[in-house]
Tab-separated table of C-alpha atoms in Angstrom:
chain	number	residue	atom	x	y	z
X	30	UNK	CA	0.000	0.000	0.000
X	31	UNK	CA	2.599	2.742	-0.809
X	32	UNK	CA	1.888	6.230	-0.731
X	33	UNK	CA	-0.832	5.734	1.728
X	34	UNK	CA	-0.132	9.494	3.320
X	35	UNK	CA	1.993	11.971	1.784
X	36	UNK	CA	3.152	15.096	3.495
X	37	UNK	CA	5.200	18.297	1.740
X	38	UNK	CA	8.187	19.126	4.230
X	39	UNK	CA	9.707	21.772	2.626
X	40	UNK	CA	13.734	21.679	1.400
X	41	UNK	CA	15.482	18.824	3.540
X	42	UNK	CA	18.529	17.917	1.512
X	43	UNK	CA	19.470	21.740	0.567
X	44	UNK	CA	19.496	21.836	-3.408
X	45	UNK	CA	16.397	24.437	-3.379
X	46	UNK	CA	13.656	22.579	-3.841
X	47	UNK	CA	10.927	21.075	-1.550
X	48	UNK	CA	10.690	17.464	-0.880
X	49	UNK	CA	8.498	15.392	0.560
X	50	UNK	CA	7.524	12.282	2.822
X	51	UNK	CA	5.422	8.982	2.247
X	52	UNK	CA	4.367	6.218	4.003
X	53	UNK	CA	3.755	2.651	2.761
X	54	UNK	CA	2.371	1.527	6.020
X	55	UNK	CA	0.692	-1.700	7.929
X	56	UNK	CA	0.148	-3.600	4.745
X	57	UNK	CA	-2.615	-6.177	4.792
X	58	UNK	CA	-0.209	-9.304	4.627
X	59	UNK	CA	0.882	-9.991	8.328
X	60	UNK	CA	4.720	-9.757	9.047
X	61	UNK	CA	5.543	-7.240	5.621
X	62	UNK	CA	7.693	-4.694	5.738
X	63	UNK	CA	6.387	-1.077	6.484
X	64	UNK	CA	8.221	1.981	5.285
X	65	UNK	CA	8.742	5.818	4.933
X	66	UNK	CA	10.401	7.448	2.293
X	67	UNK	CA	11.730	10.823	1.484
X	68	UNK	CA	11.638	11.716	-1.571
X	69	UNK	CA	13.744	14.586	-3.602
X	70	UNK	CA	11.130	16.617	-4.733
X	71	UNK	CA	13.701	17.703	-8.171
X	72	UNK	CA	13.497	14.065	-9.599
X	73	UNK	CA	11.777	11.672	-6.962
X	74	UNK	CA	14.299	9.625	-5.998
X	75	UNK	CA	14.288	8.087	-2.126
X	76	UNK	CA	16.779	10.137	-0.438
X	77	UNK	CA	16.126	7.806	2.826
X	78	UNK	CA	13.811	5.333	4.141
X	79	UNK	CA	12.406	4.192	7.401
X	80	UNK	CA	11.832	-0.147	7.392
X	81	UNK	CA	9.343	-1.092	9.808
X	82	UNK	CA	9.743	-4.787	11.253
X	83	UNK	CA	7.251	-7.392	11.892
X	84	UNK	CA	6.856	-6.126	15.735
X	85	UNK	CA	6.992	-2.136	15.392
X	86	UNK	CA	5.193	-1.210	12.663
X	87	UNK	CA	5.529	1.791	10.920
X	88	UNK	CA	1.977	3.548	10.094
X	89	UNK	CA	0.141	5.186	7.372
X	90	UNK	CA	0.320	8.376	8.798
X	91	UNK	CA	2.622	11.338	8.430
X	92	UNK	CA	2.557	14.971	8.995
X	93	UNK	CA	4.942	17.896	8.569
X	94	UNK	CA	6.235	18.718	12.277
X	95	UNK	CA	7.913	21.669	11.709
X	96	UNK	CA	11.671	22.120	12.885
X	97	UNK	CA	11.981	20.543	16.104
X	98	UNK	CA	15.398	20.270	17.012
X	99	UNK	CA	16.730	23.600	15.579
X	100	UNK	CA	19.006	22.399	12.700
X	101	UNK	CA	16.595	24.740	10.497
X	102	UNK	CA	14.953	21.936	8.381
X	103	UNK	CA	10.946	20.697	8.962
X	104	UNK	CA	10.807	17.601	10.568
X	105	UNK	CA	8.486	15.088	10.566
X	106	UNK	CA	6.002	12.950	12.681
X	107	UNK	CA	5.020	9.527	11.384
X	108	UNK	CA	2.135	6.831	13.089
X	109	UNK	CA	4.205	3.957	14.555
X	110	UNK	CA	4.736	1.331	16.570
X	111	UNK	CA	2.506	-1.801	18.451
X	112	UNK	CA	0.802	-0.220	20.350
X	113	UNK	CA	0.645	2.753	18.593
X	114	UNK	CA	2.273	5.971	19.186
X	115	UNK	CA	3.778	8.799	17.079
X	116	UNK	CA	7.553	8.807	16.178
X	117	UNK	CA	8.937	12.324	15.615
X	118	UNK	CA	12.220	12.073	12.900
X	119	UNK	CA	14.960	14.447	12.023
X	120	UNK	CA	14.290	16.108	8.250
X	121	UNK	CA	18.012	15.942	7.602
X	122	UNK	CA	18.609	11.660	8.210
X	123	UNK	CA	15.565	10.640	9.504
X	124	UNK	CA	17.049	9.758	12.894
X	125	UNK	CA	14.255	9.521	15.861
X	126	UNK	CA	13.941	12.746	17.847
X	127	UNK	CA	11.330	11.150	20.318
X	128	UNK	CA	8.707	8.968	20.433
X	129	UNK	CA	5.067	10.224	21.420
X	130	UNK	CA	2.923	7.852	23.696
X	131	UNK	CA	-0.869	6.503	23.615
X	132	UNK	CA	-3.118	8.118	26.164
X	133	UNK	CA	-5.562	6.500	27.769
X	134	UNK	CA	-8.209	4.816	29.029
X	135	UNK	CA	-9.229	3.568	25.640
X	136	UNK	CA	-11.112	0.440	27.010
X	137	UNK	CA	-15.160	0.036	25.848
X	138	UNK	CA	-16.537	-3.401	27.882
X	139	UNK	CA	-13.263	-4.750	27.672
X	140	UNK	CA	-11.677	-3.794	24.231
X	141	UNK	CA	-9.421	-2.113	23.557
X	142	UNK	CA	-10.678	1.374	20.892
X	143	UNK	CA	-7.883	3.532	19.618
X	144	UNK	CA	-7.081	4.784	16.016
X	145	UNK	CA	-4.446	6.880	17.937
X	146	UNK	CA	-2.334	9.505	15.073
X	147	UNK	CA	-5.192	8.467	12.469
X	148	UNK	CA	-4.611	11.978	12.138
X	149	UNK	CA	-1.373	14.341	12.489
X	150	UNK	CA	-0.934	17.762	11.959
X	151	UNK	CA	1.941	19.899	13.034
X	152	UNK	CA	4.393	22.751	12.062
X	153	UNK	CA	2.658	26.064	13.549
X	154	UNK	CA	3.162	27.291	16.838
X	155	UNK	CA	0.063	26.779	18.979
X	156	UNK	CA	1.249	27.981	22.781
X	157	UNK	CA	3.405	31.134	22.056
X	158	UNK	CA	6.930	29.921	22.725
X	159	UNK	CA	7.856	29.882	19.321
X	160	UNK	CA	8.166	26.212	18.542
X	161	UNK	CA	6.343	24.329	16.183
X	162	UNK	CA	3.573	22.196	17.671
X	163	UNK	CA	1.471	18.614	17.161
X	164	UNK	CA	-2.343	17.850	16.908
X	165	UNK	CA	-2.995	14.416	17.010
X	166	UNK	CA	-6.397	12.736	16.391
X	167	UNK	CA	-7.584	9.600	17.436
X	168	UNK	CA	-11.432	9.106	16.372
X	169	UNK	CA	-11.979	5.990	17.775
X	170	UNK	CA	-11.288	6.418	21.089
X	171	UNK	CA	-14.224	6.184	23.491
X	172	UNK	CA	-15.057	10.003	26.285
X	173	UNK	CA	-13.834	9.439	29.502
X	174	UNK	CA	-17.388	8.503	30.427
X	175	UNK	CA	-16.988	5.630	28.304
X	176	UNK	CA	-18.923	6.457	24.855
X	177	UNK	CA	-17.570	5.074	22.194
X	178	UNK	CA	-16.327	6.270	19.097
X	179	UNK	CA	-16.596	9.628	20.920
X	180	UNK	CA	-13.088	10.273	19.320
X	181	UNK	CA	-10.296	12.510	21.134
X	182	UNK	CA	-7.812	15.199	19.984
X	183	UNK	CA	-4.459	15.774	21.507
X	184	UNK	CA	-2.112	18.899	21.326
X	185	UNK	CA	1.811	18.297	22.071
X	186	UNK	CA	4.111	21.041	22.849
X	187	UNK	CA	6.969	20.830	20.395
X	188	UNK	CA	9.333	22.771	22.998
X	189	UNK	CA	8.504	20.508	25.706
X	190	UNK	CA	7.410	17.341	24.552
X	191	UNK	CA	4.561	17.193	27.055
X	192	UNK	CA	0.453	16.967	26.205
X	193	UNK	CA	-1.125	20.479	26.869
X	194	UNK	CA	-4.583	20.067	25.550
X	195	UNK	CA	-6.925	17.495	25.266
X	196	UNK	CA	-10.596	17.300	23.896
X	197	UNK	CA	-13.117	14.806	23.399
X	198	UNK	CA	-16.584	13.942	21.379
X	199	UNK	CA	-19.845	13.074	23.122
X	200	UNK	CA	-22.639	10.133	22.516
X	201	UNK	CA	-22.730	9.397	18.968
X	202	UNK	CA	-24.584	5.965	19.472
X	203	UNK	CA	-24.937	2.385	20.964
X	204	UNK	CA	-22.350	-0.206	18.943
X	205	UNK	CA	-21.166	-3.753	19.510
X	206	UNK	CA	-17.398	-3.174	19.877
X	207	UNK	CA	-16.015	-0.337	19.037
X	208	UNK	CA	-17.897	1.756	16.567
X	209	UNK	CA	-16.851	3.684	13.628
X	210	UNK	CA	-13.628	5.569	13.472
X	211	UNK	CA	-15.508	8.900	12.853
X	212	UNK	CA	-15.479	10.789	15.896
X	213	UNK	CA	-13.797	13.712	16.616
X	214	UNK	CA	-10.492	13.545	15.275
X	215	UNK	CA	-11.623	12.364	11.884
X	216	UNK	CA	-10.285	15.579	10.320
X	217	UNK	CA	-7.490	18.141	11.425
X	218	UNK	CA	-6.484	21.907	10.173
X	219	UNK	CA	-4.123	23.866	11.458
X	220	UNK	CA	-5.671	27.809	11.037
X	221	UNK	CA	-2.905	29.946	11.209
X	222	UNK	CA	-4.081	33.064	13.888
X	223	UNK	CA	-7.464	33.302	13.132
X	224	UNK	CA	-8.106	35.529	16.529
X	225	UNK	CA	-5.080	38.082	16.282
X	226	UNK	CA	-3.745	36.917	19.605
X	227	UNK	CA	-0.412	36.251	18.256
X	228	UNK	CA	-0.735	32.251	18.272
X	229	UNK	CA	-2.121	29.843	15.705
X	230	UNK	CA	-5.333	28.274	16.125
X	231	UNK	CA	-6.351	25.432	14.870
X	232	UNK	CA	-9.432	23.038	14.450
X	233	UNK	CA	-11.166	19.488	14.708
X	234	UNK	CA	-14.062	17.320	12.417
X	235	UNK	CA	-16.132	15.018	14.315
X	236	UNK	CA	-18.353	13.815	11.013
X	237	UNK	CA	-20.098	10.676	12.990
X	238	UNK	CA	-21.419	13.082	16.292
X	239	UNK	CA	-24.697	13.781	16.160
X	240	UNK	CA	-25.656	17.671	16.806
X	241	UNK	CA	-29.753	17.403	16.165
X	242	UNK	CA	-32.186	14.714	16.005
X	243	UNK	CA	-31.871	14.582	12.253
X	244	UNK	CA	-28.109	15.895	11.631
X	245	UNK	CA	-24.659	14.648	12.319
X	246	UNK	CA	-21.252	15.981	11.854
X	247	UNK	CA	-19.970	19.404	13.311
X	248	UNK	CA	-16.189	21.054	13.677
X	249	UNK	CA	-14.952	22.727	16.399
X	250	UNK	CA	-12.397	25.767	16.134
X	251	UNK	CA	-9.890	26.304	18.759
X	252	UNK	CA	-7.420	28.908	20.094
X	253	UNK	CA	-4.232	27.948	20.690
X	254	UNK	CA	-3.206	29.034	24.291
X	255	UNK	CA	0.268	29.984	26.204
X	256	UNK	CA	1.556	26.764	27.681
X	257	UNK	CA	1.777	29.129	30.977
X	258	UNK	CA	-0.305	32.352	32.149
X	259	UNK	CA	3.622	34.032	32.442
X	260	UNK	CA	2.527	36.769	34.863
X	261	UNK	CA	6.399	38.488	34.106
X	262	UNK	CA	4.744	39.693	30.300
X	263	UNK	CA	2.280	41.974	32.519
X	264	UNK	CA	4.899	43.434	34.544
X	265	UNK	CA	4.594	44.960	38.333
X	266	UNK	CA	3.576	48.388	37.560
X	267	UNK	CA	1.537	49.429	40.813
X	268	UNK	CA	1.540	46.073	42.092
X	269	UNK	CA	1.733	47.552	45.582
X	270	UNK	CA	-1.096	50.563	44.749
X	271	UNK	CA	-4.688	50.709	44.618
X	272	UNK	CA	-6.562	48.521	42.012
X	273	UNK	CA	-3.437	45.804	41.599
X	274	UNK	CA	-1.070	45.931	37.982
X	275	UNK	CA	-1.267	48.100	35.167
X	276	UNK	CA	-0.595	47.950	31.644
X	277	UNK	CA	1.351	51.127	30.840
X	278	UNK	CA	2.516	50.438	27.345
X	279	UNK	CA	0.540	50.673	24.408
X	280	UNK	CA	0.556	50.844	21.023
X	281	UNK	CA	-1.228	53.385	18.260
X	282	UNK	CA	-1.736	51.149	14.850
X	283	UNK	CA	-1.884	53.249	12.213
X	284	UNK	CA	-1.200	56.415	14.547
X	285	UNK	CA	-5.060	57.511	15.060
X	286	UNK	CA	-4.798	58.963	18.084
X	287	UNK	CA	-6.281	55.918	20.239
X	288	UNK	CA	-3.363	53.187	21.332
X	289	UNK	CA	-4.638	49.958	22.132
X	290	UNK	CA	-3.168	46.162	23.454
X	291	UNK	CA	-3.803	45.493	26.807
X	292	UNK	CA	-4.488	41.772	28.523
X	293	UNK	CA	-7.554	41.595	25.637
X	294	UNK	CA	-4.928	40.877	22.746
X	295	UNK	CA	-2.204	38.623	24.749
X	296	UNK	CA	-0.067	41.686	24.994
X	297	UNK	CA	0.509	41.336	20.919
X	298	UNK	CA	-0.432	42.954	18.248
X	299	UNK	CA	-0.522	42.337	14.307
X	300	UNK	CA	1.110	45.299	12.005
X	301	UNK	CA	1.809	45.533	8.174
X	302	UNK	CA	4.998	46.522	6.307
X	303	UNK	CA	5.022	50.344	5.820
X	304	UNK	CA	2.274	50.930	8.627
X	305	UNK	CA	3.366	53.931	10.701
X	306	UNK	CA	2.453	53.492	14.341
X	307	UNK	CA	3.637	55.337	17.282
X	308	UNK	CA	4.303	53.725	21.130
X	309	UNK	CA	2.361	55.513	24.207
X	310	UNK	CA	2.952	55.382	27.972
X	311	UNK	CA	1.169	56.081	30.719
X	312	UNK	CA	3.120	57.212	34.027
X	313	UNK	CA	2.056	54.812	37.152
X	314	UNK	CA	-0.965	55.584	38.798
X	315	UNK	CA	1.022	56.504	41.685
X	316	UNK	CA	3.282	58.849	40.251
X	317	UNK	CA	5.511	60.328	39.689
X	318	UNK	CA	3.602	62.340	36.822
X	319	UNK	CA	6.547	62.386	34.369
X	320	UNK	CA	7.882	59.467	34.564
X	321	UNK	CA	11.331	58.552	33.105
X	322	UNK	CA	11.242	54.328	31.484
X	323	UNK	CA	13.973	52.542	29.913
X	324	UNK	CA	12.672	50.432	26.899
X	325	UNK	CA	14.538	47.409	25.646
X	326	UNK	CA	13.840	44.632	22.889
X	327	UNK	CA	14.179	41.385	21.833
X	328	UNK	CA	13.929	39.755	18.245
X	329	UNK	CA	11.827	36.548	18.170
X	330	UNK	CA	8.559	35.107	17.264
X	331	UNK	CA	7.361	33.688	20.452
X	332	UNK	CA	4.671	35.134	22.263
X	333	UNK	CA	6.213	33.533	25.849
X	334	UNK	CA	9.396	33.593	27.127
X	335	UNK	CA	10.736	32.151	30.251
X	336	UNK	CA	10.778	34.552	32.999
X	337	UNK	CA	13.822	36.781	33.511
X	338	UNK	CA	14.220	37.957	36.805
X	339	UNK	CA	16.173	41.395	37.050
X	340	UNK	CA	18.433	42.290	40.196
X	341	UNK	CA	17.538	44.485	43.048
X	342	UNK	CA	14.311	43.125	43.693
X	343	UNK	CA	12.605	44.962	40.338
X	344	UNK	CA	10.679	42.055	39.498
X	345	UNK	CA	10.517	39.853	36.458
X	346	UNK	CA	10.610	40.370	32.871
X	347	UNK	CA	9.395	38.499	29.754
X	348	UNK	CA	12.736	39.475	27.944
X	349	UNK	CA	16.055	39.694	28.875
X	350	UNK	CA	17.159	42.825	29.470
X	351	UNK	CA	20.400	43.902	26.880
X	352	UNK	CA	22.632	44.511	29.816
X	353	UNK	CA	22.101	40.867	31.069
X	354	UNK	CA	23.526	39.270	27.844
X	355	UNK	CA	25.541	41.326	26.057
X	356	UNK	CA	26.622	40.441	22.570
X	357	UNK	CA	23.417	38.785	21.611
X	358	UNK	CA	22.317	40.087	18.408
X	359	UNK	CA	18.693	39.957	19.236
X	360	UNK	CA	18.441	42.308	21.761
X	361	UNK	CA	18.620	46.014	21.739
X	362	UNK	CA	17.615	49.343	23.715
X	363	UNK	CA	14.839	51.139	21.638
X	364	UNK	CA	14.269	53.935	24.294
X	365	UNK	CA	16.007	55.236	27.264
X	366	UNK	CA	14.141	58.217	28.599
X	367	UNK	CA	16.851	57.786	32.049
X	368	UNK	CA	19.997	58.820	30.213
X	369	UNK	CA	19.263	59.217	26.554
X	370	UNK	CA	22.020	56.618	25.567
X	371	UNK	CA	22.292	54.087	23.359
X	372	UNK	CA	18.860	54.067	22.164
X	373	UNK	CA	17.425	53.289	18.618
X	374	UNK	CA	13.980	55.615	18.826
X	375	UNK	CA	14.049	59.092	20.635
X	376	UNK	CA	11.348	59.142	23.063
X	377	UNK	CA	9.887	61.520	25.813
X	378	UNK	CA	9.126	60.504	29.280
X	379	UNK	CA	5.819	59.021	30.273
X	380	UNK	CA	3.197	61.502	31.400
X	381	UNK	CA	-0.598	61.322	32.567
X	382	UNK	CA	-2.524	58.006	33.764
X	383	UNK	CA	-4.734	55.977	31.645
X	384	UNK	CA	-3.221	55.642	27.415
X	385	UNK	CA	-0.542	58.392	28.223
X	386	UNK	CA	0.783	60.114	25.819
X	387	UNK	CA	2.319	59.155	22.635
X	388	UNK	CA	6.367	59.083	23.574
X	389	UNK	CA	7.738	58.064	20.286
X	390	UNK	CA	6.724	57.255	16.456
X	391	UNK	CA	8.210	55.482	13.575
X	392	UNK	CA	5.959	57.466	11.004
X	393	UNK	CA	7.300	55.226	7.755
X	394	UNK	CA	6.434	52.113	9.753
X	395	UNK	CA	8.649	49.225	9.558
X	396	UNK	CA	9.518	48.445	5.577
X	397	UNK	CA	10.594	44.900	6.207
X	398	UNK	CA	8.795	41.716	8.019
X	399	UNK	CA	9.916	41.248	11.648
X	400	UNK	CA	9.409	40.158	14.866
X	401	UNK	CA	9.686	41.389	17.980
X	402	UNK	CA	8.936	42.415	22.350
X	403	UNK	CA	9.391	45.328	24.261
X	404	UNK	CA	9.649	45.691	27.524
X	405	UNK	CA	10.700	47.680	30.248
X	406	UNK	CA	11.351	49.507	33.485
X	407	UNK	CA	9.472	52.936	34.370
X	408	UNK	CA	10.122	54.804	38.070
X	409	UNK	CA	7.249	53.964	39.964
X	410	UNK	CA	6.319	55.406	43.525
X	411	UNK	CA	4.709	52.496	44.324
X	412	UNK	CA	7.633	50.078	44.399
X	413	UNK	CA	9.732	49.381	46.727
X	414	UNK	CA	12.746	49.794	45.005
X	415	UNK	CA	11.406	52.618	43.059
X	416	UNK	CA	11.140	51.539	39.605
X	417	UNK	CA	8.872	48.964	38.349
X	418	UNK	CA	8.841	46.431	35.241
X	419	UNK	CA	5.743	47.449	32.310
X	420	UNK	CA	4.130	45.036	30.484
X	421	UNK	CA	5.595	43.689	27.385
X	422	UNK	CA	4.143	44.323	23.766
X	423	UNK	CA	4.606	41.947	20.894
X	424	UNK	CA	4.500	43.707	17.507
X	425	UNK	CA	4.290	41.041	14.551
X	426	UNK	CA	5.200	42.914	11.464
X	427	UNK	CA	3.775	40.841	7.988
């Protein structure tokens, strides 16, 4: 049964052209071989295969995983093993990265339901941390209140390895054994980000559930989620005053005189090449009421970081600070209302409560694609140590 599943990857052997994976999996004559190939996408010749044995089979399944160890070429995630479980392999060789198991309980009276990675889908980052993630579908696994065929979907963090997210079908009838494989599950799409929150979302088919009386079949859209709430990306501003932290840093798309991204939008914020925009801040509700703020930067696609925790008692950070790791070419100063050194965009000091004022602009917007967080510290009555750490803003440039 060759070329069972085929999946694009994108250029894995470097001559400029994509390639792409295939799976000639669990044929129907007990103890054959199973395989995956790569093939050259120039002239479709096998650049490497995978050879199943009679006791761990390799599946029909496969699914672009994105780049998962950092070599900068996709990976991939195949349906393997007895029992089953997904195999994540290296682009470059093929060589196992690591190995996905089979949640459970997948028991109905006895037997044992699973069509676990009947589906796969991977490559987009759906918790924020900037690495590619996996959605795995298994429609014939019974609800944990024992319906079967209720079908499950599972979401792996590509950073971690660890299961974030689960979700499972309802009643979708009474069947001797298992039932069909048609629960939720069935069908997988990754949406890109669908809500403007900064991460991609992504979505499930559950063609067998019934949703009426008369009609079956429904899909359900999700939104991906930050593998952690990371309190450091809404800083301590007042965090000892009156109504708890504040968001002090905004944003004006388009420059229209009204800044917005608060806690609504994740703290991130979509613009396009060539939009001008200008950044606003609002001094701490505590005072002073001009209030001096360093502003620093880092280069990066994730929407979480891990927390940074600055010196002195300040607080944490979603960023790291330039001054903590100098030499790395992803971080810079963009403001520094303190001492007006070293800083990429003049900027006044923060005045009024509320959106602020506007402190700096970059009228011609940004002409290429990028990337990037601010965050920073702003003197802050309030704090014990006298300054405080703002919230951070993501600004996605496309």
């Amino acid at each position: 049964f060759g070329g069972w599943d085929v999946e694009v990857l994108g250029d894995v052997n470097g001559d400029g052209w994509d390639d792409y994976v295939t799976t000639e999996g669990n044929s129907a004559y007990s103890g054959s071989p199973t395989y995956v190939y790569m093939i050259s996408g120039i002239d479709g010749s096998i650049l490497y295969s995978l050879v199943g044995t009679p006791t761990f089979l390799y599946g029909r399944y496969v699914a672009n995983a994105g780049d998962l160890n950092g070599d900068g070429i996709p990976d991939f995630a195949v349906q393997a093993g007895n029992p089953l479980q997904v195999d994540v392999h290296s682009g470059v060789d093929g060589s196992l990265i690591h190995s996905i198991g089979r949640p459970g309980p997948l028991f109905v009276n006895g037997v044992l339901c699973t069509a676990f990675a009947r589906t796969l889908d991977g490559g987009e980052d759906l918790d924020g941390d900037a690495v590619p993630d996996l959605v795995i579908g298994d429609p014939l696994a019974p609800n944990t209140a024992g319906d079967a065929a209720a079908g499950r979907i599972y979401v792996y963090s590509g950073g971690t390895q660890t299961l974030t997210f689960v979700d499972e079908g309802g009643f979708s009838g009474t069947f001797i054994g298992c039932g069909p494989a048609q629960g939720l599950g069935t069908t997988l799409a990754l949406l890109g980000d669908v809500d403007g929150d900064g991460i991609g979302d992504f979505a499930a088919g559950a063609p067998h559930q019934p949703t009426s009386p008369t009609d079956w079949g429904f899909v359900r859209a999700y939104a991906g989620q930050p593998w952690t709430s990371d309190g450091a990306r809404a800083g301590n501003v007042n965090a000892n005053g009156v109504g708890g932290v504040v968001d002090v840093l905004r944003v004006d798309v388009g420059m229209t005189g009204q800044p917005s991204a608060g806690q609504g939008t994740s703290r991130s914020l979509d613009l396009t090449v060539g939009l001008p925009f200008s950044l606003w801040m609002a001094a701490p509700p505590a005072g002073p009421g001009i209030a001096p703020y360093v502003l620093w930067g880092q280069v990066s696609e994730a929407l979480v970081f891990q927390a940074v925790t600055l010196p002195f008692g300040v607080g944490d950070m979603a960023i790291t600070p330039p001054f903590l790791a100098p030499g790395d070419p992803t971080l810079f100063t963009l403001s520094d209302t303190f001492s007006y050194a070293n800083q990429l965009l003049p900027a006044f000091p923060a005045v009024g409560q509320g959106n602020g004022i506007a402190v700096s602009s970059v009228t011609t917007g940004i002409p290429f694609p990028a990337t990037f967080t601010l965050q920073g510290v702003i003197l802050d009555a309030s704090s014990p140590v006298g300054v405080s750490v703002t919230n951070a803003l993501r600004l996605h440039v496309d």
